[in-house]
XYZ file of C-alpha atoms in Angstrom:
652
model
C 36.768 18.224 -45.084
C 39.351 15.871 -43.527
C 39.687 18.333 -39.981
C 35.190 17.756 -39.521
C 36.227 14.138 -39.999
C 38.756 14.357 -37.436
C 36.783 17.077 -35.134
C 33.385 14.256 -35.720
C 35.942 11.115 -34.588
C 36.984 12.790 -31.314
C 33.942 13.858 -29.956
C 32.602 10.213 -30.665
C 35.883 8.694 -28.620
C 35.030 11.347 -26.054
C 32.219 10.942 -25.511
C 32.056 6.603 -25.703
C 34.971 7.255 -23.178
C 32.946 9.560 -20.612
C 29.466 6.725 -20.982
C 32.626 3.833 -20.088
C 33.941 6.268 -17.511
C 31.366 5.262 -15.113
C 31.123 1.681 -15.625
C 32.592 -0.150 -12.912
C 32.990 -3.828 -14.430
C 32.428 -5.474 -17.709
C 31.781 -9.424 -18.339
C 31.951 -10.485 -22.101
C 29.998 -7.565 -23.992
C 27.666 -6.606 -20.855
C 28.871 -4.074 -18.521
C 27.196 -3.160 -14.619
C 26.993 0.355 -14.274
C 28.669 2.258 -10.759
C 25.370 3.642 -10.333
C 23.423 -0.122 -10.210
C 26.471 -1.437 -8.408
C 25.645 1.410 -5.921
C 22.534 0.804 -5.495
C 22.524 -3.227 -5.217
C 25.671 -2.690 -2.500
C 23.779 0.133 -0.131
C 20.250 -2.479 0.032
C 22.547 -5.487 1.542
C 24.795 -2.603 3.593
C 23.161 -1.493 6.437
C 27.251 1.031 7.049
C 27.208 4.421 6.438
C 30.953 4.371 6.218
C 31.859 1.080 4.402
C 35.261 -0.264 4.006
C 37.476 -1.247 1.493
C 37.384 -4.804 2.434
C 33.856 -4.679 1.832
C 33.115 -2.708 -1.533
C 35.673 -5.400 -2.905
C 34.028 -8.366 -0.798
C 30.508 -7.220 -2.588
C 32.578 -6.179 -5.532
C 32.967 -9.848 -6.562
C 30.255 -11.499 -5.035
C 28.228 -9.003 -7.837
C 30.321 -9.993 -10.457
C 30.384 -13.787 -9.730
C 26.912 -12.883 -9.390
C 26.086 -11.752 -12.928
C 28.696 -14.129 -14.488
C 25.979 -16.742 -12.753
C 22.371 -15.132 -14.314
C 24.878 -14.380 -18.017
C 24.798 -18.233 -17.810
C 21.517 -18.230 -17.155
C 20.225 -16.302 -19.791
C 22.520 -17.799 -22.830
C 20.973 -21.542 -22.015
C 17.931 -19.925 -22.253
C 16.836 -20.486 -19.074
C 14.404 -17.539 -18.837
C 12.087 -19.125 -21.857
C 11.536 -21.975 -19.387
C 8.030 -22.334 -18.216
C 8.006 -22.368 -14.798
C 10.374 -19.095 -15.063
C 8.202 -17.280 -17.362
C 5.112 -18.293 -15.311
C 6.966 -16.868 -12.026
C 8.146 -13.807 -13.390
C 4.120 -12.685 -14.513
C 3.048 -14.021 -11.483
C 5.154 -11.742 -9.801
C 4.492 -8.625 -12.499
C 0.800 -9.358 -11.947
C 1.090 -8.437 -8.360
C 4.049 -5.998 -8.028
C 2.191 -3.637 -10.985
C -1.088 -2.837 -8.843
C 0.904 -1.146 -6.721
C 2.305 0.340 -9.664
C -1.545 1.985 -11.506
C -1.986 4.715 -9.177
C -1.083 8.070 -9.094
C 1.697 7.944 -5.390
C 2.184 11.326 -6.254
C -1.044 13.049 -6.718
C -2.497 10.621 -3.781
C 0.261 11.502 -1.478
C -1.144 15.029 -2.677
C -4.449 14.035 -1.633
C -2.859 13.048 1.464
C -1.281 16.420 2.747
C -3.950 18.032 1.324
C -6.595 15.983 3.642
C -4.074 16.245 6.724
C -4.050 19.913 6.467
C -7.539 20.682 6.281
C -8.144 18.506 9.585
C -6.516 21.138 11.737
C -9.143 23.398 11.121
C -12.808 23.950 10.694
C -14.771 26.391 9.319
C -18.478 27.782 10.244
C -19.915 28.407 7.073
C -22.974 29.512 5.336
C -24.398 28.263 2.058
C -26.644 29.748 -0.755
C -28.165 26.636 -3.203
C -30.265 27.553 -6.324
C -31.783 23.784 -7.870
C -31.330 23.466 -11.496
C -34.974 22.297 -11.337
C -35.583 25.746 -9.289
C -35.112 27.425 -12.631
C -36.291 25.266 -14.833
C -33.898 22.705 -15.145
C -32.831 19.168 -13.031
C -29.420 18.163 -14.037
C -26.636 19.427 -15.793
C -25.910 16.067 -17.139
C -29.425 16.463 -18.339
C -30.678 19.647 -18.700
C -30.525 22.561 -21.870
C -27.810 25.438 -21.698
C -31.646 27.336 -21.274
C -31.704 26.117 -17.867
C -28.708 26.198 -16.961
C -28.077 29.601 -18.121
C -31.292 30.631 -15.851
C -30.218 29.139 -12.680
C -26.986 31.026 -13.357
C -28.855 34.541 -13.856
C -30.505 33.887 -9.794
C -27.180 32.706 -9.032
C -24.904 35.625 -10.676
C -28.026 38.201 -9.638
C -27.452 37.025 -5.889
C -22.913 37.784 -5.875
C -23.857 40.595 -7.781
C -25.524 42.175 -4.305
C -23.205 40.574 -2.060
C -20.746 42.541 -3.523
C -22.720 45.503 -3.340
C -23.263 45.192 0.067
C -26.403 43.097 1.100
C -26.513 40.870 3.955
C -25.796 37.221 2.992
C -28.364 35.391 5.670
C -31.541 37.381 4.211
C -30.157 36.404 0.163
C -30.523 32.547 1.340
C -33.666 33.350 3.074
C -35.156 34.898 -0.033
C -33.018 32.586 -2.512
C -31.765 29.524 -1.358
C -33.637 26.372 -2.968
C -32.851 24.868 0.797
C -36.058 25.079 2.968
C -33.934 25.097 5.639
C -32.646 28.396 4.402
C -35.573 30.746 5.468
C -35.181 30.275 9.316
C -31.528 29.654 9.292
C -30.438 32.617 7.313
C -27.754 29.938 5.697
C -25.793 28.600 8.250
C -24.915 25.064 7.787
C -22.452 25.759 11.413
C -19.205 24.419 10.913
C -18.303 21.660 8.540
C -14.480 20.126 8.405
C -12.584 17.851 6.555
C -14.888 14.539 4.526
C -18.142 16.951 5.643
C -18.747 17.809 2.066
C -18.267 16.531 -0.933
C -15.122 16.831 -2.380
C -15.450 19.107 -4.679
C -17.968 21.701 -2.511
C -15.097 20.903 0.200
C -12.655 22.812 -1.721
C -14.821 25.096 -2.468
C -15.631 26.118 1.133
C -11.685 25.392 2.044
C -10.368 28.328 -0.720
C -13.178 30.923 0.212
C -10.926 33.358 3.546
C -12.731 34.111 5.876
C -15.513 37.044 5.787
C -15.506 36.514 2.258
C -17.525 34.685 -0.375
C -17.632 32.323 -3.191
C -18.389 33.015 -7.110
C -21.485 30.425 -7.595
C -19.956 27.179 -8.573
C -22.034 25.350 -10.359
C -22.553 21.082 -8.941
C -24.480 18.105 -10.405
C -27.785 19.368 -8.582
C -26.991 23.355 -8.741
C -25.103 27.054 -7.981
C -23.655 26.990 -4.733
C -22.477 29.984 -3.103
C -20.252 29.704 0.162
C -19.920 32.065 3.129
C -16.347 31.633 5.374
C -18.251 32.872 8.435
C -14.943 32.198 10.894
C -12.323 29.310 11.567
C -11.519 27.379 14.122
C -8.813 24.633 15.621
C -10.755 21.438 14.487
C -12.396 20.684 17.269
C -11.505 16.954 17.181
C -14.270 14.096 17.581
C -16.928 14.157 21.025
C -17.943 10.713 23.384
C -21.321 11.870 24.887
C -24.636 11.084 26.618
C -27.612 11.824 26.614
C -31.100 12.136 28.479
C -33.893 12.552 25.829
C -37.631 13.589 26.838
C -39.325 12.582 23.000
C -42.670 14.793 21.711
C -44.543 13.652 18.843
C -44.548 16.808 16.000
C -48.004 17.807 16.297
C -48.872 17.319 19.995
C -50.433 20.244 21.397
C -49.268 23.027 23.295
C -49.718 21.781 26.659
C -48.437 18.503 26.276
C -45.302 19.777 24.573
C -45.237 22.177 27.618
C -45.443 19.125 30.417
C -42.449 17.992 27.766
C -39.810 20.849 28.964
C -41.212 20.694 32.642
C -39.481 17.781 32.545
C -36.461 18.391 31.216
C -36.618 21.610 33.486
C -36.685 19.464 36.842
C -34.313 17.069 35.336
C -31.887 19.409 34.725
C -32.640 20.610 37.949
C -31.569 18.121 39.468
C -28.590 17.763 37.740
C -27.263 20.539 38.752
C -28.135 20.154 42.040
C -24.993 17.317 41.817
C -27.314 14.207 40.653
C -25.922 11.097 38.706
C -26.320 11.697 34.969
C -27.165 7.775 34.753
C -29.073 7.595 37.425
C -31.953 10.111 35.542
C -31.110 8.335 32.185
C -32.390 5.122 33.592
C -35.334 6.904 35.406
C -36.549 9.769 32.763
C -35.294 9.056 29.522
C -37.367 8.451 26.736
C -34.291 6.063 24.876
C -35.393 2.535 25.071
C -31.603 1.533 24.755
C -30.878 4.279 27.594
C -30.894 1.827 30.669
C -28.353 -0.674 28.972
C -25.827 2.051 27.433
C -26.626 4.792 29.837
C -27.348 7.261 27.115
C -23.881 6.670 25.293
C -24.277 8.234 21.757
C -21.698 6.473 19.211
C -18.500 8.803 19.251
C -18.782 11.910 16.860
C -17.684 14.834 14.996
C -18.334 18.263 13.162
C -21.106 17.956 10.656
C -23.281 14.920 12.332
C -25.893 17.030 13.700
C -28.182 20.254 13.415
C -26.108 23.287 13.081
C -27.142 25.063 16.400
C -27.046 21.619 18.334
C -23.846 20.614 17.242
C -22.832 24.000 17.917
C -23.834 24.146 21.872
C -22.315 20.257 21.768
C -18.628 21.882 20.858
C -19.378 24.400 23.539
C -19.444 22.330 26.505
C -15.756 23.120 27.641
C -13.978 20.052 29.713
C -15.733 16.053 30.621
C -18.637 15.893 33.115
C -20.036 19.087 31.455
C -23.642 19.220 30.434
C -25.915 20.935 28.854
C -29.423 23.134 29.037
C -32.414 21.496 27.464
C -32.382 21.922 23.845
C -35.434 22.047 21.893
C -35.984 19.849 19.034
C -38.907 19.301 16.668
C -38.778 15.890 18.597
C -38.055 16.373 21.762
C -35.584 18.441 24.645
C -32.212 16.778 24.977
C -29.818 16.776 27.916
C -26.462 16.492 27.138
C -23.727 15.159 28.613
C -19.873 15.534 27.836
C -17.942 11.948 27.943
C -14.398 12.894 26.241
C -13.214 14.896 23.735
C -10.350 13.009 21.196
C -7.820 15.479 19.485
C -7.237 15.989 15.611
C -3.674 14.272 15.219
C -1.481 17.020 14.300
C 1.800 15.019 13.591
C 2.256 14.442 10.089
C 5.005 11.766 11.775
C 2.671 9.701 13.222
C 2.175 6.756 11.067
C -0.753 5.113 12.908
C -2.307 8.321 12.554
C -1.962 8.407 9.071
C -2.341 5.989 7.779
C -5.746 5.732 8.869
C -6.060 9.340 6.804
C -4.876 8.021 3.722
C -7.167 4.733 4.695
C -9.992 7.539 4.718
C -8.847 9.592 1.379
C -8.554 6.149 -0.490
C -11.838 5.097 -0.400
C -12.469 8.796 -0.679
C -14.393 10.259 -3.885
C -11.023 12.036 -4.121
C -9.259 9.429 -5.217
C -10.994 10.320 -8.148
C -9.066 13.112 -8.553
C -5.802 10.857 -8.548
C -7.412 8.800 -10.857
C -8.310 10.899 -13.368
C -4.927 12.341 -12.792
C -3.196 9.012 -13.780
C -4.987 8.311 -16.942
C -3.701 11.817 -18.268
C -0.581 10.631 -17.705
C -0.891 7.758 -19.170
C -2.277 8.814 -22.402
C 0.339 10.938 -23.235
C 3.464 7.839 -22.566
C 1.181 5.680 -23.623
C 1.620 7.577 -27.305
C -2.049 7.307 -27.822
C -3.257 8.855 -30.777
C -6.632 9.153 -32.767
C -7.325 8.862 -36.165
C -9.315 10.841 -37.886
C -12.551 9.047 -38.665
C -15.331 10.363 -37.578
C -17.066 9.822 -34.040
C -20.087 9.734 -34.943
C -19.961 7.802 -38.665
C -17.836 4.800 -35.434
C -21.555 4.775 -33.359
C -23.465 4.308 -36.146
C -21.587 1.203 -37.651
C -21.326 0.239 -34.107
C -25.233 0.070 -33.913
C -25.472 -1.322 -37.086
C -23.973 -4.473 -36.132
C -26.495 -5.847 -32.771
C -29.958 -6.662 -33.762
C -31.398 -8.262 -36.816
C -31.082 -4.796 -38.728
C -29.691 -4.336 -41.967
C -26.305 -3.237 -42.283
C -26.430 -0.041 -43.897
C -23.141 0.879 -45.687
C -20.630 4.027 -44.198
C -18.504 5.400 -46.205
C -14.920 5.590 -45.337
C -15.450 3.190 -42.749
C -14.723 -0.838 -42.385
C -14.424 -3.316 -39.621
C -10.353 -2.998 -39.600
C -10.919 0.421 -39.896
C -8.606 2.168 -37.250
C -9.614 3.899 -34.511
C -6.221 4.564 -32.450
C -3.052 3.177 -32.116
C -0.090 2.796 -29.635
C 3.119 2.532 -31.272
C 3.096 -1.009 -30.653
C -1.033 -2.050 -30.711
C -3.680 -0.664 -32.623
C -7.305 -0.727 -31.665
C -9.671 -1.094 -34.857
C -13.323 -1.161 -35.253
C -14.179 -4.557 -34.663
C -12.139 -4.210 -30.891
C -14.193 -1.371 -30.255
C -17.426 -3.554 -31.532
C -16.011 -7.054 -29.323
C -15.908 -4.437 -26.841
C -19.432 -3.015 -26.449
C -20.600 -6.159 -26.796
C -18.745 -8.105 -23.677
C -19.539 -4.543 -21.823
C -23.430 -4.322 -23.256
C -23.476 -0.792 -24.161
C -26.231 -1.312 -26.630
C -29.887 -0.739 -24.749
C -32.501 -0.804 -26.702
C -30.578 -0.939 -30.132
C -28.441 2.211 -29.363
C -25.490 2.363 -28.163
C -24.824 3.900 -24.270
C -23.286 7.033 -24.918
C -20.338 6.928 -22.604
C -18.992 3.375 -24.771
C -16.550 5.512 -27.035
C -14.614 6.967 -23.536
C -14.448 3.562 -21.627
C -12.943 2.042 -24.128
C -10.100 4.110 -24.760
C -9.886 4.276 -21.021
C -9.326 1.012 -21.083
C -7.256 0.156 -23.978
C -5.169 2.851 -22.790
C -4.807 1.416 -19.005
C -4.252 -2.505 -20.284
C -1.900 -0.755 -22.899
C 0.010 1.008 -19.455
C 0.080 -2.450 -17.674
C 1.428 -4.586 -20.278
C 4.314 -1.820 -20.991
C 4.686 -1.060 -17.575
C 8.247 -1.315 -17.169
C 9.042 0.879 -20.294
C 7.392 4.110 -18.669
C 8.316 3.482 -14.767
C 11.288 3.527 -14.025
C 10.877 1.156 -10.108
C 8.759 -1.015 -11.946
C 11.496 -2.442 -14.088
C 14.295 -2.761 -11.170
C 11.976 -4.669 -8.792
C 11.642 -6.790 -12.266
C 14.378 -7.470 -13.140
C 15.563 -8.362 -9.758
C 13.101 -10.960 -9.099
C 14.116 -12.512 -12.564
C 17.959 -12.423 -12.087
C 17.262 -13.805 -8.722
C 15.364 -16.249 -10.356
C 17.417 -17.507 -12.926
C 20.141 -16.901 -10.040
C 18.016 -20.298 -7.730
C 17.382 -21.748 -11.837
C 21.093 -22.016 -12.426
C 22.341 -23.001 -8.698
C 19.571 -25.632 -8.684
C 20.349 -27.093 -12.517
C 24.330 -26.479 -12.736
C 25.870 -27.287 -8.316
C 23.105 -27.934 -5.951
C 21.135 -31.419 -7.737
C 24.838 -32.252 -9.524
C 26.387 -31.971 -6.163
C 23.972 -34.041 -4.151
C 23.265 -36.365 -7.047
C 27.752 -36.973 -7.417
C 27.999 -39.734 -4.284
C 31.467 -40.268 -5.921
C 32.761 -37.152 -5.997
C 31.241 -36.029 -2.372
C 33.140 -39.447 -1.545
C 36.298 -38.591 -3.157
C 35.611 -34.826 -1.851
C 36.445 -36.339 1.253
C 38.768 -38.531 1.519
C 40.898 -35.589 -0.208
C 39.309 -33.467 2.454
C 39.218 -35.648 6.154
C 41.810 -33.429 8.044
C 39.158 -30.538 7.987
C 36.295 -32.841 9.518
C 36.776 -32.966 13.026
C 34.413 -33.723 16.225
C 34.697 -31.212 19.035
C 34.226 -32.322 22.386
C 30.961 -34.384 21.801
C 28.304 -36.112 23.201
C 25.861 -38.448 22.531
C 22.903 -37.003 23.607
C 18.858 -36.199 23.704
C 17.446 -32.381 23.001
C 14.133 -31.962 25.350
C 12.379 -28.463 25.008
C 9.373 -27.281 25.787
C 7.476 -23.866 24.901
C 6.992 -23.189 28.804
C 9.220 -24.276 31.306
C 6.123 -25.365 33.707
C 6.173 -28.632 31.317
C 9.311 -28.094 30.979
C 9.750 -29.166 34.912
C 6.678 -32.170 34.407
C 8.398 -33.485 31.163
C 11.456 -33.650 33.750
C 9.988 -35.527 36.884
C 8.507 -38.093 34.920
C 11.500 -38.483 32.610
C 12.993 -39.078 36.191
C 11.240 -41.666 36.434
C 10.708 -44.002 33.264
C 14.530 -42.172 31.359
C 14.351 -45.720 29.058
C 10.715 -44.945 27.946
C 10.967 -40.727 26.522
C 9.766 -41.332 23.422
C 6.710 -42.494 25.052
C 6.983 -39.461 27.078
C 7.112 -36.925 25.157
C 4.953 -38.425 22.389
C 1.719 -38.418 25.026
C 2.393 -34.182 25.812
C 1.706 -33.770 21.494
C 2.670 -30.286 20.470
C 4.213 -29.239 24.306
C 7.214 -30.962 23.923
C 9.757 -31.991 21.611
C 13.135 -34.531 21.844
C 15.792 -34.505 19.693
C 18.249 -37.394 19.857
C 21.976 -37.761 18.064
C 25.607 -36.557 18.999
C 26.242 -32.695 19.731
C 29.051 -30.495 20.034
C 29.665 -29.525 23.727
C 29.334 -26.185 22.329
C 26.090 -26.630 20.378
C 24.406 -27.899 24.667
C 21.793 -25.588 26.090
C 24.537 -26.273 29.450
C 25.055 -23.075 30.488
C 27.681 -23.575 33.487
C 26.664 -27.262 34.057
C 29.565 -29.973 33.421
C 28.608 -32.712 31.470
C 28.776 -36.088 32.069
C 27.493 -39.237 31.036
C 23.485 -40.386 31.973
C 23.168 -36.500 33.958
C 20.308 -35.209 33.170
C 20.697 -31.441 33.499
C 18.410 -28.334 34.575
C 15.869 -27.300 32.552
C 17.157 -23.532 31.252
C 15.215 -20.986 29.259
C 16.312 -20.238 25.829
C 15.847 -16.209 25.033
C 15.980 -16.870 20.972
C 12.633 -18.653 20.874
C 11.577 -18.324 24.807
C 11.996 -22.043 25.066
C 13.407 -24.054 27.430
C 15.110 -27.029 27.190
C 16.723 -29.621 29.611
C 19.750 -32.328 28.453
C 20.090 -35.894 28.587
C 23.360 -37.272 27.707
C 24.478 -40.082 27.120
C 28.339 -40.602 26.100
C 30.575 -37.551 26.285
C 33.297 -37.476 24.118
C 36.242 -35.204 26.107
C 38.986 -35.071 22.841
C 39.254 -34.777 19.929
C 38.467 -36.632 16.843
C 37.621 -37.161 12.891
C 33.980 -37.313 11.797
C 33.460 -40.292 9.840
C 31.784 -39.098 5.897
C 28.073 -39.962 7.417
C 28.866 -37.413 10.529
C 30.787 -35.034 8.134
C 28.139 -35.229 4.811
C 26.544 -32.196 6.145
C 29.371 -30.316 6.039
C 30.895 -32.343 2.458
C 28.186 -31.501 0.385
C 28.338 -27.305 1.636
C 32.371 -27.762 0.626
C 31.271 -30.001 -2.121
C 29.212 -27.032 -3.539
C 31.852 -24.366 -2.887
C 34.103 -26.813 -4.835
C 32.197 -26.993 -7.753
C 31.012 -23.232 -7.448
C 34.309 -21.788 -7.676
C 35.765 -24.471 -10.317
C 32.330 -23.654 -12.415
C 33.145 -19.640 -11.602
C 36.716 -19.840 -12.657
C 35.306 -21.414 -16.461
C 33.039 -18.596 -17.058
C 34.847 -15.187 -16.555
C 37.568 -17.171 -19.266
C 33.620 -17.763 -20.813
C 32.770 -13.942 -20.186
C 36.266 -11.957 -19.453
C 35.963 -9.568 -16.755
C 37.585 -6.314 -16.377
C 37.361 -3.576 -13.600
C 37.197 -0.384 -14.232
C 39.506 0.586 -11.471
C 39.115 4.491 -11.688
C 35.445 4.399 -10.596
C 36.050 1.769 -8.224
C 38.509 3.876 -6.603
C 36.081 6.762 -6.904
C 33.722 4.327 -4.816
C 36.550 4.441 -2.115
C 36.864 8.461 -1.776
C 33.228 8.755 -1.585
C 31.582 10.719 1.850
């Protein structure tokens, strides 16, 4: 038994030592891990091979930072109203970016990029649920769906035996156009179809057909006829020759003759713009020369589109194309290829925005929601759903409440580790969301209640589930606390301590000197033309410089005082009393400046208290801070773990 206890003690001691081994320093009863220190260091140091001096200097800075924050916590500054409000505002702002499943979103973007690289020539057989006796999956009974399924299955079985896809489409498809085109819907590309059907198209290999797929409206069977490199988008102009669908054959023939005549002229070198202006039936043609908005795959009838994308160079034009509305001659003006470089940030940002605004984002939303259910520890009780819904319905209107066994307003519906939702919560949700219609509860009410509550619980406890968010929140909180305690203990104290400042100045007079300096006025303007004009006016009346500068309003400024010569924009101009220097362009901000030197002090001189006050205040704050840090280091004993710190210096 003693040996067993000894082993347990030894194991505990070893684990404790290992746990401490990666702490780079401790202060009081708190510790900082090597990982935390490195993360902070790398965020503030871009050097890929930092020196030992850089690590040592940052270690001292980080120790001081942690001591100040610890002191702020001990003073309960984190409970101050302004601190809590600012942290809450920051939390709400940042949380938005974490309430999306970034992994699922990035997967969708990558999928969209891959699909955007090719177009698919597709044929389609569609069996609508209403044609089989039903309406939609949500409203049809199982018999209706079964009848539609049987038709789709019959077609699929015939396809497997080698039946012609076009003939089956003509015979069975609910799409009326299939009778004439055999189900050929032309080329499709990314975003052409609803996402669920896009998935079906892009998962069907070339030369094969898909299994029947059930959407909200019916069953779909796709055939992948062929694939090509993505055609991108086209700019084109059109010549339009219109006739009404009910026009007699003779007038139609006249329209064709007109279109053929214009085509002949174009073939002989006539100007397309001139032909548009003279002959096009498009009422807007003259203003635009027939130019069409840029279009991509899936914008027009498939046969029409095939002819357009067959134009292989700018300036090429089609023969007259017959459509139900008339004849069209299309001229290619330009073609924009699809982005094929995943490193093209501009193009990828456009794609990300398109994905974000597309229905496929529902996939990412559902993925995150399922993740939320799991992470939050959501647990549903055994309360029957029908009982809950009946009880809730009875709670509304003028109905007399019917007692139901096993349920009351306080019965728990579902729970999380730190929160419970009861029947009362559900009733309030239903009431606020108007989920009661004609005395009946909307079927989706309970699902909406669950999802809304899960999302809110996840948002409130986000820092428990997301380490990056928790780190960002902690960084903001500690930064705010640092500012608060520095304001309280150092900055305000130094500014208010006038006698302390003067005493500090008297004890350190020898630090505050004027190097070679001058009483001067610095004139500056946003552009050199204004500077030259201003200088010309000043040369006429230098004593009235204030009024002259004011007359330029915001285009010119002036700053007077005593300046060290090194601060003045002289650039090889020798300073002298009463000198008005040449205008010089300042590269830092693209402004132009020049100086009027009033009096010159060529020798080094001591600064009086007023002249040195800014420097004195800064040094006095440093003095107070160092004195305070020395006190904090005694209060919260700092111990550096040298082996861990030395390991940083050996890291590659």
